[in-house]
Coordinates of C-alpha atoms (C1' of nucleotides) in Angstrom, one line a residue:
Chain P
M19 CA 79.7 75.6 58.3
T20 CA 83.1 76.8 57.1
H21 CA 85.4 75.1 54.7
D22 CA 88.9 75.8 55.9
D23 CA 90.8 74.6 53.0
S24 CA 93.7 77.1 52.6
S25 CA 92.6 76.7 49.0
Q26 CA 95.4 77.6 46.7
I27 CA 93.7 79.6 43.9
T28 CA 96.6 79.2 41.5
E29 CA 96.7 79.6 37.8
R30 CA 95.3 76.6 36.1
K31 CA 95.6 75.3 32.6
R32 CA 92.5 75.7 30.5
G33 CA 90.3 72.6 30.7
S34 CA 92.1 71.0 33.7
G35 CA 89.6 72.4 36.2
V36 CA 86.9 69.9 35.5
K37 CA 89.1 66.9 36.0
L38 CA 90.5 68.4 39.1
V39 CA 87.1 68.9 40.7
Y40 CA 85.8 65.5 39.4
D41 CA 88.8 63.6 40.8
L42 CA 88.8 65.3 44.1
L43 CA 85.0 65.1 44.6
R44 CA 85.0 61.4 43.5
D45 CA 87.7 60.6 46.0
E46 CA 85.9 62.5 48.8
I47 CA 82.7 60.7 48.0
L48 CA 84.3 57.2 47.8
D49 CA 86.3 57.7 51.0
L50 CA 83.1 58.9 52.8
K51 CA 84.6 62.3 53.5
L52 CA 81.4 63.4 52.0
S53 CA 78.7 61.4 53.7
P54 CA 75.9 59.9 51.6
G55 CA 72.9 62.1 51.5
S56 CA 74.8 65.3 52.2
A57 CA 74.0 68.2 50.0
I58 CA 76.3 69.6 47.3
D59 CA 76.3 73.3 46.7
E60 CA 77.6 74.5 43.4
V61 CA 78.4 78.0 44.5
Q62 CA 80.2 76.8 47.5
L63 CA 82.3 74.5 45.4
A64 CA 82.9 77.3 42.9
A65 CA 84.2 79.5 45.7
R66 CA 86.3 76.7 47.1
F67 CA 88.0 75.9 43.8
G68 CA 88.2 79.5 42.7
M69 CA 86.4 79.0 39.5
S70 CA 83.0 79.6 38.0
R71 CA 80.0 77.3 38.3
T72 CA 80.3 76.0 34.8
P73 CA 83.2 73.6 35.2
I74 CA 81.9 72.6 38.6
R75 CA 78.6 71.7 36.9
E76 CA 80.3 69.6 34.3
A77 CA 82.1 67.6 36.9
L78 CA 78.8 67.1 38.7
V79 CA 77.1 65.9 35.5
R80 CA 79.9 63.3 35.1
L81 CA 79.6 62.2 38.7
A82 CA 75.8 61.9 38.2
G83 CA 76.5 59.7 35.2
E84 CA 78.4 57.3 37.4
G85 CA 75.6 57.4 40.0
L86 CA 77.8 58.9 42.6
I87 CA 75.5 61.9 43.1
E88 CA 71.8 62.4 42.5
T89 CA 70.1 65.5 41.2
L90 CA 66.6 66.5 42.0
P91 CA 65.3 68.6 39.1
N92 CA 65.5 72.3 40.0
R93 CA 66.3 71.4 43.5
S94 CA 69.1 69.9 45.5
T95 CA 72.1 67.9 44.4
M96 CA 73.3 65.3 46.9
V97 CA 75.8 62.5 47.4
S98 CA 74.1 59.2 46.5
N99 CA 73.0 57.0 49.3
I100 CA 74.5 53.6 49.6
D101 CA 71.9 51.2 48.4
F102 CA 71.9 48.5 51.1
L103 CA 68.9 46.8 49.6
G104 CA 70.9 46.4 46.4
M105 CA 73.9 44.8 48.1
P106 CA 73.2 41.2 47.2
A107 CA 72.9 42.3 43.6
Y108 CA 76.1 44.2 44.0
F109 CA 78.1 41.3 45.4
D110 CA 76.7 39.0 42.8
A111 CA 78.1 41.2 40.1
L112 CA 81.3 41.8 41.9
V113 CA 82.1 38.2 42.4
L114 CA 81.4 37.4 38.7
M115 CA 83.7 40.2 37.7
Y116 CA 86.4 39.0 40.0
R117 CA 86.2 35.7 38.3
V118 CA 85.9 36.9 34.7
T119 CA 88.7 39.5 34.9
T120 CA 91.1 37.1 36.7
R121 CA 90.4 34.4 34.2
L122 CA 90.9 36.7 31.2
A123 CA 94.1 38.0 32.7
A124 CA 95.4 34.5 32.8
Q125 CA 94.6 34.2 29.1
H126 CA 95.6 37.5 27.6
H127 CA 98.2 39.1 29.9
R128 CA 101.5 40.2 28.5
A129 CA 104.8 40.4 30.2
D130 CA 104.7 44.1 31.1
D131 CA 101.2 43.6 32.6
L132 CA 102.7 41.6 35.4
L133 CA 105.1 44.4 36.3
L134 CA 102.2 46.7 36.8
I135 CA 100.2 44.2 38.7
R136 CA 103.2 43.5 41.0
E137 CA 103.6 47.2 41.6
R138 CA 100.0 47.4 42.7
Q139 CA 100.4 44.4 44.9
A140 CA 103.4 46.0 46.6
E141 CA 101.4 49.1 47.3
F142 CA 98.6 47.1 48.7
S143 CA 101.0 45.1 50.9
A144 CA 102.5 48.4 52.1
A145 CA 99.1 49.7 53.0
V146 CA 98.3 46.5 54.9
A147 CA 101.6 46.8 56.8
A148 CA 100.8 50.4 57.7
Q149 CA 97.3 49.5 58.8
D150 CA 96.0 52.3 56.7
A151 CA 92.4 51.3 55.9
L152 CA 91.7 53.9 53.3
A153 CA 94.9 53.1 51.4
M154 CA 94.2 49.4 51.6
I155 CA 90.8 49.8 50.0
A156 CA 92.1 52.1 47.3
T157 CA 95.2 50.0 46.5
N158 CA 93.2 46.8 46.6
A159 CA 90.9 48.3 43.9
D160 CA 93.9 49.3 41.9
F161 CA 95.3 45.8 42.1
H162 CA 92.2 44.2 40.7
S163 CA 91.8 47.0 38.2
A164 CA 95.3 46.2 36.9
I165 CA 94.3 42.5 36.6
A166 CA 91.3 43.5 34.6
A167 CA 93.3 45.7 32.3
A168 CA 95.6 42.7 31.6
G169 CA 92.5 40.8 30.6
R170 CA 92.2 43.0 27.5
N171 CA 88.4 43.5 27.7
A172 CA 87.6 47.1 28.0
Y173 CA 83.9 46.4 28.7
Y174 CA 84.6 44.2 31.7
A175 CA 87.3 46.5 32.9
S176 CA 85.2 49.6 32.9
F177 CA 82.3 47.8 34.5
F178 CA 84.6 46.3 37.1
D179 CA 86.1 49.7 37.9
R180 CA 82.7 51.1 38.5
L181 CA 81.8 48.3 40.8
L182 CA 85.1 48.7 42.7
G183 CA 84.5 52.4 43.1
E184 CA 81.0 51.8 44.5
G185 CA 82.5 49.2 46.7
R186 CA 85.0 51.5 48.2
R187 CA 82.2 53.2 50.2
M188 CA 80.8 49.9 51.5
L189 CA 84.2 48.6 52.4
R190 CA 84.9 51.8 54.2
L191 CA 81.9 51.3 56.4
Y192 CA 82.9 47.7 57.0
Y193 CA 86.5 48.3 58.0
Q194 CA 85.5 51.3 60.1
S195 CA 83.5 48.9 62.2
Y196 CA 86.4 46.5 62.5
E197 CA 88.7 49.2 63.8
D198 CA 90.8 49.5 60.6
R199 CA 92.4 46.1 61.1
L200 CA 92.5 44.0 58.0
P201 CA 93.5 40.4 57.5
A202 CA 96.8 40.0 55.8
R203 CA 95.3 37.0 54.2
Y204 CA 94.3 39.1 51.2
V205 CA 97.9 39.7 50.5
D206 CA 98.6 36.0 50.2
E207 CA 95.5 35.5 48.1
H208 CA 96.7 38.2 45.8
E209 CA 100.1 36.4 45.4
E210 CA 98.3 33.2 44.5
I211 CA 96.3 35.1 41.9
I212 CA 99.4 36.6 40.4
A213 CA 101.1 33.2 40.2
A214 CA 98.1 31.6 38.5
V215 CA 97.9 34.5 36.0
E216 CA 101.6 34.3 35.3
A217 CA 101.4 30.5 34.7
R218 CA 98.4 31.2 32.4
N219 CA 96.5 28.7 34.4
V220 CA 93.0 29.7 33.4
V221 CA 91.1 27.3 35.5
E222 CA 93.0 28.1 38.7
A223 CA 92.8 31.8 38.0
D224 CA 89.0 31.5 37.7
R225 CA 88.8 29.5 40.9
L226 CA 91.0 31.9 42.8
G227 CA 89.1 34.9 41.5
K228 CA 85.8 33.4 42.6
A229 CA 87.2 32.4 46.0
H230 CA 88.7 35.7 46.6
G231 CA 85.5 37.5 45.8
E232 CA 83.4 35.2 47.8
Q233 CA 85.7 35.5 50.7
I234 CA 85.4 39.2 50.8
V235 CA 81.7 39.1 50.2
E236 CA 81.2 36.6 53.0
Q237 CA 83.0 38.7 55.5
I238 CA 80.7 41.6 54.7
G239 CA 77.6 39.7 53.8
Q240 CA 77.2 38.1 57.1
L241 CA 75.0 41.1 58.0
L242 CA 72.7 40.4 55.1
T243 CA 69.8 38.0 55.3
R244 CA 69.2 37.3 51.6
N245 CA 71.9 35.1 50.1
D246 CA 70.9 33.9 46.7
R247 CA 73.9 34.9 44.7
L248 CA 74.5 33.6 41.2
D249 CA 76.5 30.5 41.4
I250 CA 77.5 29.1 38.1
D251 CA 79.4 25.9 38.8
L252 CA 82.7 25.4 37.1
Chain F
M5 CA 76.0 71.7 4.6
T6 CA 72.5 72.7 5.7
H7 CA 70.3 71.2 8.2
D8 CA 66.7 71.5 6.9
D9 CA 64.9 70.5 10.0
S10 CA 61.8 72.7 10.1
S11 CA 62.9 72.9 13.7
Q12 CA 60.0 73.8 15.9
I13 CA 61.4 76.3 18.4
T14 CA 58.6 76.0 20.8
E15 CA 58.4 76.9 24.4
R16 CA 60.1 74.3 26.5
K17 CA 59.9 73.4 30.2
R18 CA 63.0 74.4 32.2
G19 CA 65.4 71.5 32.4
S20 CA 63.8 69.5 29.7
G21 CA 66.2 70.7 27.0
V22 CA 69.1 68.5 28.0
K23 CA 67.1 65.3 27.9
L24 CA 65.7 66.2 24.6
V25 CA 69.0 66.8 23.0
Y26 CA 70.6 63.8 24.8
D27 CA 67.8 61.4 23.7
L28 CA 67.7 62.6 20.1
L29 CA 71.5 62.7 19.6
R30 CA 71.8 59.3 21.2
D31 CA 69.3 57.8 18.9
E32 CA 70.9 59.4 15.9
I33 CA 74.2 58.1 16.8
L34 CA 73.0 54.5 17.6
D35 CA 71.0 54.4 14.4
L36 CA 74.0 55.6 12.4
K37 CA 72.2 58.7 11.2
L38 CA 75.3 60.4 12.5
S39 CA 78.2 58.4 11.1
P40 CA 81.1 57.4 13.4
G41 CA 83.9 59.9 13.2
S42 CA 81.7 62.8 12.0
A43 CA 82.2 66.1 13.8
I44 CA 79.7 67.5 16.2
D45 CA 79.4 71.3 16.3
E46 CA 78.0 72.8 19.5
V47 CA 76.9 76.1 17.9
Q48 CA 75.1 74.3 15.1
L49 CA 73.3 72.1 17.5
A50 CA 72.4 75.1 19.6
A51 CA 70.9 76.8 16.6
R52 CA 69.1 73.6 15.5
F53 CA 67.4 73.2 18.9
G54 CA 66.9 76.8 19.5
M55 CA 68.8 77.0 22.8
S56 CA 72.1 78.1 24.1
R57 CA 75.3 76.1 24.1
T58 CA 75.0 75.3 27.8
P59 CA 72.4 72.6 27.7
I60 CA 73.9 71.2 24.5
R61 CA 77.2 70.9 26.3
E62 CA 75.6 69.1 29.2
A63 CA 74.1 66.6 26.9
L64 CA 77.4 66.1 25.1
V65 CA 79.2 65.5 28.4
R66 CA 76.7 62.8 29.2
L67 CA 77.1 61.2 25.9
A68 CA 80.9 61.3 26.3
G69 CA 80.4 59.5 29.6
E70 CA 78.8 56.7 27.8
G71 CA 81.5 56.6 25.2
L72 CA 79.2 57.6 22.4
I73 CA 81.2 60.7 21.5
E74 CA 84.8 61.6 21.9
T75 CA 86.2 65.0 22.9
L76 CA 89.6 66.2 21.8
P77 CA 90.7 68.8 24.4
N78 CA 90.2 72.3 23.1
R79 CA 89.5 70.9 19.7
S80 CA 86.8 68.9 18.0
T81 CA 84.1 66.7 19.3
M82 CA 83.1 63.7 17.2
V83 CA 80.9 60.6 17.1
S84 CA 82.9 57.7 18.5
N85 CA 84.3 55.2 16.0
I86 CA 83.1 51.7 16.2
D87 CA 85.9 49.7 17.8
F88 CA 86.2 46.7 15.5
L89 CA 89.3 45.5 17.2
G90 CA 87.4 45.4 20.4
M91 CA 84.6 43.3 19.0
P92 CA 85.7 39.9 20.4
A93 CA 85.8 41.5 23.8
Y94 CA 82.4 43.1 23.2
F95 CA 80.8 39.8 22.2
D96 CA 82.3 38.0 25.1
A97 CA 80.7 40.5 27.5
L98 CA 77.4 40.5 25.6
V99 CA 77.0 36.8 25.7
L100 CA 77.8 36.6 29.4
M101 CA 75.2 39.3 30.1
Y102 CA 72.6 37.5 28.0
R103 CA 73.2 34.5 30.1
V104 CA 73.3 36.2 33.5
T105 CA 70.3 38.4 32.9
T106 CA 68.1 35.6 31.6
R107 CA 69.1 33.4 34.4
L108 CA 68.4 36.0 37.0
A109 CA 65.0 36.8 35.4
A110 CA 64.0 33.2 35.8
Q111 CA 64.9 33.4 39.5
H112 CA 63.6 36.8 40.5
H113 CA 60.9 37.9 38.1
R114 CA 57.5 38.8 39.4
A115 CA 54.1 38.5 37.7
D116 CA 53.9 42.0 36.2
D117 CA 57.4 41.6 34.7
L118 CA 56.1 39.1 32.3
L119 CA 53.5 41.5 31.1
L120 CA 56.1 44.0 30.2
I121 CA 58.4 41.4 28.6
R122 CA 55.5 40.1 26.5
E123 CA 54.8 43.7 25.4
R124 CA 58.3 44.1 24.2
Q125 CA 58.2 40.8 22.4
A126 CA 55.1 41.8 20.6
E127 CA 56.8 45.0 19.5
F128 CA 59.8 43.0 18.3
S129 CA 57.6 40.6 16.5
A130 CA 55.8 43.4 14.8
A131 CA 59.1 45.0 13.7
V132 CA 60.2 41.6 12.2
A133 CA 56.9 41.3 10.3
A134 CA 57.3 44.8 9.0
Q135 CA 60.9 44.1 8.0
D136 CA 61.9 47.3 9.7
A137 CA 65.5 46.8 10.6
L138 CA 65.9 49.8 12.7
A139 CA 62.8 48.9 14.7
M140 CA 64.0 45.3 15.0
I141 CA 67.3 46.3 16.5
A142 CA 65.7 48.8 18.9
T143 CA 62.9 46.5 20.1
N144 CA 65.2 43.5 20.4
A145 CA 67.3 45.6 22.8
D146 CA 64.2 46.7 24.7
F147 CA 63.1 43.1 25.0
H148 CA 66.3 42.0 26.6
S149 CA 66.4 45.1 28.7
A150 CA 63.0 44.1 30.1
I151 CA 64.4 40.7 30.9
A152 CA 67.3 42.2 32.7
A153 CA 65.0 44.5 34.7
A154 CA 63.1 41.4 35.8
G155 CA 66.4 39.9 37.1
R156 CA 66.4 42.6 39.8
N157 CA 70.1 43.4 39.5
A158 CA 70.6 47.0 38.7
Y159 CA 74.3 46.6 38.1
Y160 CA 73.9 44.0 35.4
A161 CA 70.9 45.8 33.9
S162 CA 72.7 49.1 33.4
F163 CA 75.8 47.4 32.1
F164 CA 73.7 45.3 29.7
D165 CA 71.9 48.4 28.5
R166 CA 75.1 50.0 27.7
L167 CA 76.3 47.0 25.8
L168 CA 73.0 46.7 23.9
G169 CA 73.3 50.4 23.0
E170 CA 76.7 50.0 21.7
G171 CA 75.6 46.9 19.8
R172 CA 72.8 48.8 18.0
R173 CA 75.5 50.4 15.8
M174 CA 77.2 47.2 15.0
L175 CA 73.9 45.4 14.3
R176 CA 72.9 48.2 12.0
L177 CA 76.0 47.7 9.9
Y178 CA 75.3 44.0 9.9
Y179 CA 71.7 44.2 8.9
Q180 CA 72.4 46.8 6.3
S181 CA 74.7 44.4 4.6
Y182 CA 72.0 41.7 4.7
E183 CA 69.4 43.9 3.0
D184 CA 67.4 44.5 6.1
R185 CA 66.1 41.0 6.1
L186 CA 66.2 39.3 9.5
P187 CA 65.6 35.8 10.6
A188 CA 62.2 35.3 12.3
R189 CA 64.1 32.7 14.3
Y190 CA 64.9 35.2 16.9
V191 CA 61.2 35.6 17.6
D192 CA 60.9 31.9 18.4
E193 CA 64.0 32.0 20.6
H194 CA 62.5 34.9 22.5
E195 CA 59.3 32.8 23.1
E196 CA 61.4 30.0 24.4
I197 CA 63.2 32.4 26.7
I198 CA 59.9 33.8 28.0
A199 CA 58.6 30.3 28.7
A200 CA 61.7 29.3 30.6
V201 CA 61.6 32.5 32.6
E202 CA 58.0 32.0 33.4
A203 CA 58.6 28.4 34.5
R204 CA 61.4 29.7 36.7
N205 CA 63.6 27.1 35.0
V206 CA 67.0 28.6 35.8
V207 CA 69.1 26.1 34.1
E208 CA 67.1 26.3 30.9
A209 CA 67.0 30.1 31.0
D210 CA 70.8 30.1 31.3
R211 CA 71.2 27.8 28.4
L212 CA 68.8 29.7 26.2
G213 CA 70.4 33.0 27.0
K214 CA 73.8 31.7 26.2
A215 CA 72.6 30.0 23.0
H216 CA 70.7 33.1 21.9
G217 CA 73.7 35.3 22.5
E218 CA 76.1 33.0 20.7
Q219 CA 73.7 32.6 17.8
I220 CA 73.7 36.3 17.2
V221 CA 77.4 36.6 17.8
E222 CA 78.1 33.8 15.4
Q223 CA 76.1 35.4 12.6
I224 CA 78.1 38.6 13.0
G225 CA 81.4 37.1 14.2
Q226 CA 82.0 35.1 11.1
L227 CA 83.9 38.1 9.9
L228 CA 86.2 38.0 12.8
T229 CA 89.3 35.8 13.0
R230 CA 90.0 35.8 16.7
N231 CA 87.5 33.6 18.5
D232 CA 88.6 33.0 22.0
R233 CA 85.5 34.0 23.8
L234 CA 85.0 33.2 27.5
D235 CA 83.3 29.8 27.8
I236 CA 82.4 28.9 31.3
D237 CA 80.8 25.5 31.1
L238 CA 77.6 24.9 32.8
Chain A
dT22 C1' 107.9 76.9 -6.2
dC23 C1' 108.6 75.5 -1.6
dC24 C1' 109.0 76.1 3.3
dA25 C1' 108.9 78.9 7.6
dT26 C1' 106.5 82.5 10.1
dT27 C1' 102.8 85.3 11.1
dT28 C1' 97.9 86.3 11.0
dT29 C1' 93.2 85.1 10.8
dC30 C1' 89.5 82.0 11.8
dT31 C1' 87.0 78.5 14.1
dT32 C1' 85.7 76.1 18.1
dT33 C1' 86.1 75.2 22.7
dG34 C1' 86.3 76.5 27.9
dT35 C1' 85.0 79.8 31.3
dC36 C1' 82.7 83.6 33.2
dG37 C1' 79.1 86.7 35.3
dA38 C1' 74.4 87.6 35.2
dC39 C1' 69.6 86.7 35.2
dA40 C1' 65.2 84.1 35.2
dA41 C1' 62.5 80.1 36.8
dA42 C1' 61.3 76.8 40.5
dA43 C1' 60.9 75.2 44.7
dA44 C1' 61.5 75.8 49.6
dA45 C1' 61.4 78.6 53.6
dA46 C1' 59.8 82.6 56.0
dA47 C1' 56.5 86.0 56.9
dT48 C1' 52.0 87.7 56.9
dA49 C1' 47.0 87.7 57.3
dC50 C1' 42.9 85.9 58.9
dA51 C1' 39.8 83.0 61.7
Chain B
dT12 C1' 46.8 79.8 68.4
dG13 C1' 46.5 77.4 64.1
dT14 C1' 46.1 77.5 59.1
dA15 C1' 46.0 79.4 54.4
dT16 C1' 48.2 82.7 51.5
dT17 C1' 51.7 85.8 50.1
dT18 C1' 56.5 87.2 50.1
dT19 C1' 61.3 86.4 50.4
dT20 C1' 65.2 83.5 50.0
dT21 C1' 67.9 79.9 48.0
dT22 C1' 69.5 77.2 44.3
dT23 C1' 69.3 75.6 39.9
dG24 C1' 69.0 76.1 34.6
dT25 C1' 70.0 79.0 30.8
dC26 C1' 71.9 82.7 28.3
dG27 C1' 75.2 85.8 25.8
dA28 C1' 79.8 87.3 25.8
dC29 C1' 84.7 86.8 25.8
dA30 C1' 89.3 84.6 26.1
dA31 C1' 92.3 80.6 25.1
dA32 C1' 94.0 77.0 22.0
dG33 C1' 94.5 75.0 17.8
dA34 C1' 94.0 74.8 12.9
dA35 C1' 93.8 76.9 8.6
dA36 C1' 95.0 80.6 5.7
dA37 C1' 98.0 84.3 4.4
dT38 C1' 102.4 86.3 4.0
dG39 C1' 107.3 86.6 3.2
dG40 C1' 111.9 85.0 1.9
dA41 C1' 115.0 81.7 -0.5

DNA sequence: TCCATTTTCTTTGTCGACAAAAAAAATACA
DNA sequence: TGTATTTTTTTTGTCGACAAAGAAAATGGA
């Protein structure tokens, strides 16, 4: 198994190596370029990136901290499996975070937040137009991450980011099975969300966040039997 | 500055060093034995634990991943400061997690969960009786963590654990200023929560979780001016 | 005495090497 | 041929050493 990477072993700034490996590996995992369950070899990575095992190891420790890889003591390291049994729990948390972050954005956003949010929405819209599934998933996550940032709650934001990251893998599976064709409906829903946030309409933002989340969940969750998500009424 | 630790440099199992350092350092940080902002010296720690810098470093990376320490590139590593400005956001998230985890525990708990929860409650009750503030804070966190585990949502549970950890530092400050005397009221509230969970009374569990959280927040949050917590009505 | 520049010192980031642990392969024995 | 035991291989965990990057101290000039 060869890794034809034409890997440019260029001069790197001290300390930048870890971030490089971390970011790249994270993307590869979330985009399913590294399939769940596949083994990760430190020496191979070291060779690929032209550095020693030490920075590789640090990147792996951080990825393990996020649950993206799993480490068997003294034995193999591998890409975490997608926890299908945990999907109901995942969607429950995801929808709640959709709600909460959108609601808080309506409350606490500042003028320049909207600029960033609109940028993300433009990127998402472009990805939809280009029918690029990977880009759609990533830019959709960025969009909601920007919303969360505008909500000014770092705890929700980081939790939400983690959920969105984990979700990228599941969504990839989903859109793969639907031939990379994605409803442009999400673009419209995003626009509605932006409008509600801008108008500081908290109730409407909450409702839209919840609806948007549930809409996505429903499309995916048809496969699932169990359906006892948390449903706090408004 | 000497570290008189009578450090037993005994033979350790391969791979156990990291966890040892991580656990101990985490506890020392959360119990404020290491004050926020204080520097962390890798070499000193290596000497103290009788091991090389490598496993120390790995433990520090993990702690940094949880936000408990901060690393200035190429320069110092230090215990994270408590983010007082972020406290409203923190409490907002904390109360919501109190609610959600208690509610889910009422829905999804199994018989043996209650045994564990009661154990934790007994420990908390003992700590209150002994007027041991540190133990109270730790066992209270354990109690709610057990509730969260019974809720069968790993995402909420891990997020909640992180919040409870972060909270240990704030609570320590709070109880310090109140002369380590803590209302036994929490013990009763815990009992009510257990009863609601056992009865699978979801609405009541939700209400109690919210009330319990808000009660704690109010006691601490009097100091804070801003008070625009998320308030989803039931 | 005060400030700019150079030198030393401290602490981190990276490396190559080696030992421990577990798995895989090879061997011995019935 | 099938199974238990030994040997080899693979991969991780740990170590000591060194180089880079700042900070602190020392030096020099006005």
